[in-house]
Coordinates of C-alpha atoms and ligand atoms in Angstrom, one line a residue:
X40 CA 0.0 0.0 0.0
X41 CA 1.6 3.3 -1.1
X42 CA -0.5 5.8 0.8
X43 CA 0.1 6.2 4.6
X44 CA -2.7 5.4 6.9
X45 CA -4.7 8.1 8.8
X46 CA -3.7 8.7 12.4
X47 CA -7.3 8.7 13.5
X48 CA -10.3 6.7 12.1
X49 CA -12.2 8.4 9.4
X50 CA -15.9 7.6 9.8
X51 CA -18.3 7.0 6.9
X52 CA -20.5 9.8 8.3
X53 CA -20.6 12.2 11.2
X54 CA -23.8 14.0 12.3
X55 CA -24.2 17.8 11.7
X56 CA -23.8 19.2 15.2
X57 CA -25.0 22.9 15.4
X58 CA -23.3 25.1 18.0
X59 CA -24.5 23.7 21.4
X60 CA -25.5 27.2 22.5
X61 CA -28.1 27.4 19.7
X62 CA -29.6 24.0 20.8
X63 CA -29.6 25.1 24.5
X64 CA -31.4 28.4 23.5
X65 CA -34.2 26.3 22.0
X66 CA -34.3 24.0 24.9
X67 CA -34.7 26.9 27.2
X68 CA -37.9 27.7 25.3
X69 CA -39.1 24.2 25.8
X70 CA -38.4 24.3 29.6
X71 CA -40.2 27.7 29.8
X72 CA -43.3 26.2 28.1
X73 CA -43.2 23.0 30.2
X74 CA -44.5 21.2 27.1
X75 CA -42.4 18.2 26.1
X76 CA -44.4 16.4 23.4
X77 CA -47.8 16.3 21.6
X78 CA -47.6 19.0 18.9
X79 CA -45.7 21.6 21.0
X80 CA -44.4 24.9 19.7
X81 CA -41.1 23.5 18.5
X82 CA -42.9 20.7 16.6
X83 CA -45.2 23.1 14.9
X84 CA -42.4 25.4 13.9
X85 CA -40.3 22.6 12.5
X86 CA -43.2 21.1 10.6
X87 CA -43.9 24.4 8.9
X88 CA -40.2 25.1 8.2
X89 CA -39.6 21.6 6.7
X90 CA -42.8 21.8 4.6
X91 CA -41.4 24.9 3.0
X92 CA -37.8 23.5 2.8
X93 CA -38.9 20.3 1.1
X94 CA -41.5 22.0 -1.1
X95 CA -44.4 19.7 -0.2
X96 CA -48.0 20.6 0.4
X97 CA -48.4 18.6 3.6
X98 CA -46.0 17.1 6.1
X99 CA -46.4 15.2 9.4
X100 CA -43.4 14.7 11.7
X101 CA -42.6 11.4 13.4
X102 CA -40.3 10.0 16.0
X103 CA -38.5 8.0 13.3
X104 CA -38.7 7.1 9.7
X105 CA -39.6 3.4 10.2
X106 CA -42.7 4.2 12.3
X107 CA -43.6 6.8 9.7
X108 CA -43.4 4.3 6.9
X109 CA -45.5 1.8 8.8
X110 CA -48.1 4.5 9.4
X111 CA -48.2 5.3 5.7
X112 CA -49.3 1.7 4.9
X113 CA -52.2 2.1 7.4
X114 CA -53.1 5.6 6.2
X115 CA -53.5 4.3 2.6
X116 CA -55.3 1.2 3.9
X117 CA -53.0 -1.1 2.0
X118 CA -53.4 -4.9 2.0
X119 CA -52.5 -8.0 0.2
X120 CA -49.1 -7.5 -1.5
X121 CA -47.0 -4.5 -2.5
X122 CA -44.3 -4.5 -5.1
X123 CA -41.0 -3.2 -3.8
X124 CA -37.2 -3.4 -4.2
X125 CA -34.9 -5.7 -2.3
X126 CA -32.0 -3.2 -2.7
X127 CA -32.8 -1.1 0.4
X128 CA -32.6 -0.9 4.1
X129 CA -34.6 -3.5 6.1
X130 CA -37.1 -0.9 7.3
X131 CA -38.6 -0.8 3.8
X132 CA -40.0 -4.4 3.6
X133 CA -40.4 -4.6 7.4
X134 CA -42.9 -1.7 7.2
X135 CA -45.1 -3.8 5.0
X136 CA -44.9 -7.0 7.0
X137 CA -46.0 -5.1 10.2
X138 CA -49.3 -4.5 8.3
X139 CA -49.4 -8.2 7.2
X140 CA -48.7 -7.1 3.6
X141 CA -46.4 -9.4 1.5
X142 CA -43.5 -7.6 -0.1
X143 CA -43.1 -8.7 -3.8
X144 CA -39.4 -8.1 -4.6
X145 CA -38.6 -7.0 -8.1
X146 CA -35.4 -6.1 -9.8
X147 CA -33.7 -2.7 -10.1
X148 CA -32.5 -0.5 -12.9
X149 CA -28.8 -1.2 -13.5
X150 CA -27.9 2.6 -13.7
X151 CA -30.0 4.3 -11.0
X152 CA -30.3 1.2 -8.8
X153 CA -33.9 2.1 -8.1
X154 CA -36.9 -0.2 -8.8
X155 CA -37.2 -1.1 -12.4
X156 CA -40.6 -0.1 -13.9
X157 CA -40.6 -3.0 -16.4
X158 CA -40.1 -5.4 -13.5
X159 CA -42.8 -3.7 -11.4
X160 CA -45.4 -4.3 -14.1
X161 CA -44.5 -8.0 -14.5
X162 CA -44.7 -8.5 -10.7
X163 CA -48.2 -7.1 -10.0
X164 CA -50.7 -9.7 -8.8
X165 CA -54.5 -9.4 -8.3
X166 CA -54.0 -8.7 -4.6
X167 CA -51.4 -6.0 -5.1
X168 CA -52.4 -2.7 -3.5
X169 CA -49.3 -0.4 -4.0
X170 CA -45.8 0.1 -5.3
X171 CA -43.2 1.0 -2.7
X172 CA -40.1 2.6 -4.3
X173 CA -36.9 3.7 -2.7
X174 CA -35.0 6.8 -3.9
X175 CA -31.5 5.2 -3.6
X176 CA -28.6 7.5 -2.4
X177 CA -30.6 10.5 -3.5
X178 CA -31.2 9.2 -7.1
X179 CA -35.0 9.4 -7.7
X180 CA -37.0 6.4 -8.8
X181 CA -38.6 6.6 -12.3
X182 CA -41.5 8.6 -10.9
X183 CA -43.4 9.2 -14.1
X184 CA -43.3 5.6 -15.3
X185 CA -44.3 4.4 -11.8
X186 CA -47.2 6.8 -11.7
X187 CA -48.4 5.6 -15.1
X188 CA -48.2 1.9 -14.0
X189 CA -50.1 2.7 -10.8
X190 CA -52.7 4.5 -12.7
X191 CA -53.2 1.5 -15.2
X192 CA -53.5 -0.9 -12.3
X193 CA -55.3 1.2 -9.7
X194 CA -52.4 1.1 -7.2
X195 CA -51.2 3.6 -4.5
X196 CA -47.6 4.8 -4.7
X197 CA -45.4 5.1 -1.6
X198 CA -41.8 6.3 -1.6
X199 CA -39.1 5.6 0.9
X200 CA -37.3 8.9 0.7
X201 CA -34.9 8.3 3.5
X202 CA -32.0 9.4 1.2
X203 CA -33.6 12.4 -0.5
X204 CA -33.8 15.3 1.9
X205 CA -34.1 18.5 -0.2
X206 CA -34.0 16.7 -3.6
X207 CA -36.1 18.3 -6.3
X208 CA -37.0 17.1 -9.8
X209 CA -37.3 20.0 -12.3
X210 CA -37.8 22.4 -9.3
X211 CA -40.5 20.2 -7.7
X212 CA -40.0 18.7 -4.3
X213 CA -39.6 15.0 -4.6
X214 CA -42.2 14.5 -1.9
X215 CA -44.9 15.7 -4.3
X216 CA -44.6 12.5 -6.2
X217 CA -46.8 9.5 -5.3
X218 CA -49.3 9.4 -2.5
X219 CA -46.9 9.5 0.4
X220 CA -43.1 10.0 0.8
X221 CA -41.3 9.1 3.9
X222 CA -38.2 11.0 5.1
X223 CA -35.8 9.8 7.8
X224 CA -34.1 12.2 10.2
X225 CA -31.8 9.7 11.8
X226 CA -28.5 11.0 13.0
X227 CA -26.8 9.5 9.9
X228 CA -28.8 11.6 7.5
X229 CA -27.9 15.1 6.2
X230 CA -30.7 16.7 8.2
X231 CA -31.5 15.1 11.4
X232 CA -33.3 15.2 14.8
X233 CA -31.1 12.5 16.3
X234 CA -34.0 10.1 15.6
X235 CA -36.9 11.3 13.6
X236 CA -38.8 11.2 10.4
X237 CA -41.8 12.6 8.4
X238 CA -44.5 11.7 5.9
X239 CA -45.1 14.1 3.1
X240 CA -48.6 13.8 1.4
X241 CA -50.7 15.7 -1.0
X242 CA -54.0 16.6 0.7
X243 CA -55.1 18.0 4.1
X244 CA -57.4 15.0 4.5
X245 CA -54.5 12.6 4.2
X246 CA -52.4 14.7 6.6
X247 CA -55.3 14.6 9.2
X248 CA -55.6 10.8 8.8
X249 CA -51.8 10.4 9.3
X250 CA -51.8 12.7 12.4
X251 CA -54.7 10.7 13.8
X252 CA -52.9 7.4 13.3
X253 CA -49.6 8.6 14.8
X254 CA -51.5 9.6 18.0
X255 CA -53.0 6.2 18.9
X256 CA -56.1 6.8 16.8
X257 CA -57.4 9.1 19.6
X258 CA -60.4 11.2 18.5
X259 CA -61.0 13.0 21.8
X260 CA -60.7 12.3 25.5
X261 CA -63.3 9.5 25.4
X262 CA -63.1 8.2 21.8
X263 CA -60.5 6.0 20.0
X264 CA -61.7 4.8 16.6
X265 CA -58.7 3.0 15.0
X266 CA -55.7 1.1 16.3
X267 CA -53.1 3.8 15.9
X268 CA -49.6 4.0 17.1
X269 CA -47.3 6.4 19.0
X270 CA -45.4 8.1 16.2
X271 CA -45.1 11.5 17.6
X272 CA -41.9 13.6 17.5
X273 CA -41.2 15.2 20.9
X274 CA -40.1 18.7 21.6
X275 CA -36.5 17.9 22.3
X276 CA -36.2 16.2 18.9
X277 CA -38.0 19.2 17.2
X278 CA -35.8 21.8 19.0
X279 CA -32.6 19.9 17.8
X280 CA -34.1 19.8 14.3
X281 CA -34.7 23.5 14.2
X282 CA -31.1 24.2 15.3
X283 CA -29.8 21.7 12.6
X284 CA -32.0 23.2 9.9
X285 CA -30.3 26.6 10.4
X286 CA -27.0 25.0 9.2
X287 CA -28.2 22.6 6.5
X288 CA -27.3 24.9 3.7
X289 CA -23.7 25.2 5.0
X290 CA -23.6 21.4 5.3
X291 CA -24.8 21.0 1.7
X292 CA -22.1 23.5 0.4
X293 CA -19.4 21.6 2.2
X294 CA -20.6 18.2 1.0
X295 CA -21.0 19.5 -2.6
X296 CA -17.3 20.4 -2.6
X297 CA -16.5 16.9 -1.2
X298 CA -18.6 15.2 -3.9
X299 CA -17.0 17.4 -6.6
X300 CA -13.5 16.3 -5.4
X301 CA -14.5 12.6 -5.3
X302 CA -15.9 12.9 -8.8
X303 CA -12.9 14.8 -10.2
X304 CA -10.6 12.1 -8.8
X305 CA -12.7 8.9 -9.4
X306 CA -14.8 9.5 -12.5
X307 CA -13.6 7.5 -15.5
X308 CA -11.3 5.2 -13.5
X309 CA -11.5 1.7 -15.0
X310 CA -13.5 -0.6 -12.7
X311 CA -15.2 2.2 -10.8
X312 CA -18.8 3.4 -11.5
X313 CA -20.2 6.5 -9.8
X314 CA -23.9 7.1 -9.3
X315 CA -25.5 9.0 -12.2
X316 CA -26.3 12.7 -12.1
X317 CA -29.7 13.0 -13.7
X318 CA -30.9 16.1 -15.7
X319 CA -33.2 18.3 -13.7
X320 CA -32.5 16.5 -10.4
X321 CA -30.8 18.3 -7.5
X322 CA -28.4 16.1 -5.5
X323 CA -29.0 15.3 -1.8
X324 CA -25.3 14.8 -1.0
X325 CA -26.3 12.3 1.7
X326 CA -24.1 9.5 0.5
X327 CA -21.2 9.1 -1.9
X328 CA -21.3 5.6 -3.3
X329 CA -19.0 3.9 -5.8
X330 CA -19.4 0.5 -7.5
X331 CA -16.4 -1.6 -7.8
X332 CA -16.1 -4.1 -10.7
X333 CA -13.8 -6.8 -9.4
X334 CA -12.4 -7.8 -12.8
X335 CA -11.8 -4.3 -14.2
X336 CA -10.5 -2.8 -10.9
X337 CA -8.4 -5.9 -9.9
X338 CA -9.8 -6.0 -6.4
X339 CA -13.2 -6.9 -5.0
X340 CA -15.4 -4.5 -3.1
X341 CA -14.7 -6.5 0.1
X342 CA -11.0 -6.5 -0.4
X343 CA -11.1 -2.7 -0.9
X344 CA -13.1 -2.3 2.2
X345 CA -10.8 -4.4 4.3
X346 CA -7.6 -2.6 3.0
X347 CA -9.2 0.8 3.6
X348 CA -10.1 -0.2 7.2
X349 CA -6.4 -1.2 7.8
X350 CA -5.6 2.4 6.8
X351 CA -8.1 3.7 9.3
X352 CA -10.7 4.7 6.7
X353 CA -14.2 3.2 7.4
X354 CA -16.5 2.5 4.5
X355 CA -19.9 0.9 4.4
X356 CA -21.4 -1.9 2.4
X357 CA -24.8 -0.2 2.0
X358 CA -26.9 -2.0 1.1
X359 CA -25.7 -5.5 1.9
X360 CA -27.1 -8.1 1.9
X361 CA -30.2 -7.7 -0.2
X362 CA -33.4 -7.7 1.9
X363 CA -34.6 -10.7 -0.1
X364 CA -31.8 -12.7 1.2
X365 CA -32.7 -12.2 4.9
X366 CA -33.9 -15.4 6.5
X367 CA -37.3 -13.7 7.2
X368 CA -37.8 -13.1 3.4
X369 CA -35.8 -15.6 1.5
X370 CA -38.6 -18.2 1.2
X371 CA -40.8 -15.8 -0.7
X372 CA -41.2 -16.7 -4.5
X373 CA -40.1 -13.2 -5.4
X374 CA -36.9 -13.5 -3.3
X375 CA -35.4 -16.1 -5.7
X376 CA -32.0 -14.8 -6.9
X377 CA -32.8 -15.7 -10.6
X378 CA -35.5 -13.0 -10.6
X379 CA -33.2 -10.3 -9.2
X380 CA -29.9 -10.5 -11.2
X381 CA -29.2 -6.7 -11.3
X382 CA -29.8 -6.3 -7.5
X383 CA -27.6 -9.3 -6.8
X384 CA -24.7 -7.8 -8.8
X385 CA -25.2 -4.3 -7.2
X386 CA -25.1 -5.6 -3.7
X387 CA -21.7 -7.1 -4.3
X388 CA -20.3 -3.9 -5.8
X389 CA -21.5 -0.9 -3.8
X390 CA -19.3 0.9 -1.2
X391 CA -20.1 4.1 0.6
X392 CA -17.1 6.4 1.1
X393 CA -16.8 8.9 3.9
X394 CA -18.9 12.0 3.5
X395 CA -19.7 14.7 6.1
X396 CA -19.4 18.4 6.2
X397 CA -16.3 18.6 8.4
X398 CA -14.3 16.1 6.2
X399 CA -11.5 18.1 4.7
X400 CA -10.8 18.1 1.0
X401 CA -7.2 17.0 1.9
X402 CA -8.7 13.9 3.6
X403 CA -10.8 13.3 0.5
X404 CA -7.7 13.4 -1.6
X405 CA -6.0 11.0 0.7
X406 CA -8.9 8.6 0.6
X407 CA -8.8 8.7 -3.2
X408 CA -5.1 8.1 -3.2
X409 CA -5.6 5.1 -0.9
X410 CA -8.4 3.7 -3.1
X411 CA -6.5 4.3 -6.4
X412 CA -3.4 2.7 -4.9
X413 CA -5.3 -0.5 -4.4
X414 CA -5.8 -1.1 -8.1
X415 CA -4.1 -4.1 -9.7
Ligands
LIG535 C1 -33.7 3.5 2.8 C2 -34.0 3.6 4.2 N1 -35.3 3.4 4.7 C3 -35.6 3.5 6.0 C4 -34.7 3.8 6.9 C5 -35.1 3.9 8.3 O1 -35.2 5.2 8.8 P1 -35.2 5.4 10.4 O2 -33.8 5.1 10.9 O3 -35.4 6.9 10.6 O4 -36.2 4.6 11.1 C6 -33.4 4.1 6.5 C7 -32.4 4.5 7.6 O5 -31.2 4.5 7.4 C8 -33.0 4.0 5.2 O6 -31.8 4.2 4.7

């Protein structure tokens, strides 16, 4: 190995931490109000600010993205089966199974790594009630094709948008596509509330239904009409979120410079493929993912990951393994590897490189030197 190792571990990501005094100032407001949860002042302020930031008509905050996604299935009254992608985080299919809905896994587009519209249409069954797409690493699904398929078959469309905070398509917030889009505000995400999430939807009636479900289905002090859940974001999370939101644009600027440097150094290298930049789509800068072709690069993704770890650079095999290979899903007909060749290849090739606002460009250069020095 020609490049020297880093003295300290470089993490894959680090959370955006606003100045502590700014968080404390907001917490003082919470203390003064003596109101800790249930649609308090911080919650209401964050919900309105994020609705504007994300360019969506309606938004409901949650205590995490997974509970939000589970609630989306109930709000749309989905049942039977839902066509989805295996190339995702476990929360995506789990959110279906918690409503006793069967995930039907279908293959992905080899370029965008998002669910393949041709495969969706072939996978639809008589009991299918929706399509659940994932905007992978900030690259949007084929939203127009998916909407057309949904229209032809009378299906709902849900998006797992955990990776697309702030992404727009031709100036339109990505959460305006489909019936419901979930956002995750986990600490590993660009914008975060330590743990948290949201559902974007298109109508006030749907927002009211989501708010009702996330508060146990309580109508009033004496009436509960549906088996809801506790999905509420509390005031401490919301206060942190407001402080983080004030610094999101600086974080985006820093990450944009990092992505530009990675691209300048790695684009066109034999054996490496970068995620596509699509016309009209703003990037989310949440992950920087490369794909490593073992033959052309001379090293497998796993070998690269191990060597980088020896040099104190942590990377992440994200996503790995495919959800369809988990023991809880691998007996489904749709989980058979023969039906998912593109996803099976992608899961062996993807590697997330470090990206966070405080990562210096010098460190990015050294990470690239290290990676390029591993070629055979
Ligand atoms: C694609 C995807 N879906 C869902 C989730 C779950 O979100 P949360 O951690 O907010 O529950 C994640 C989290 O990393 C994710 O990456």
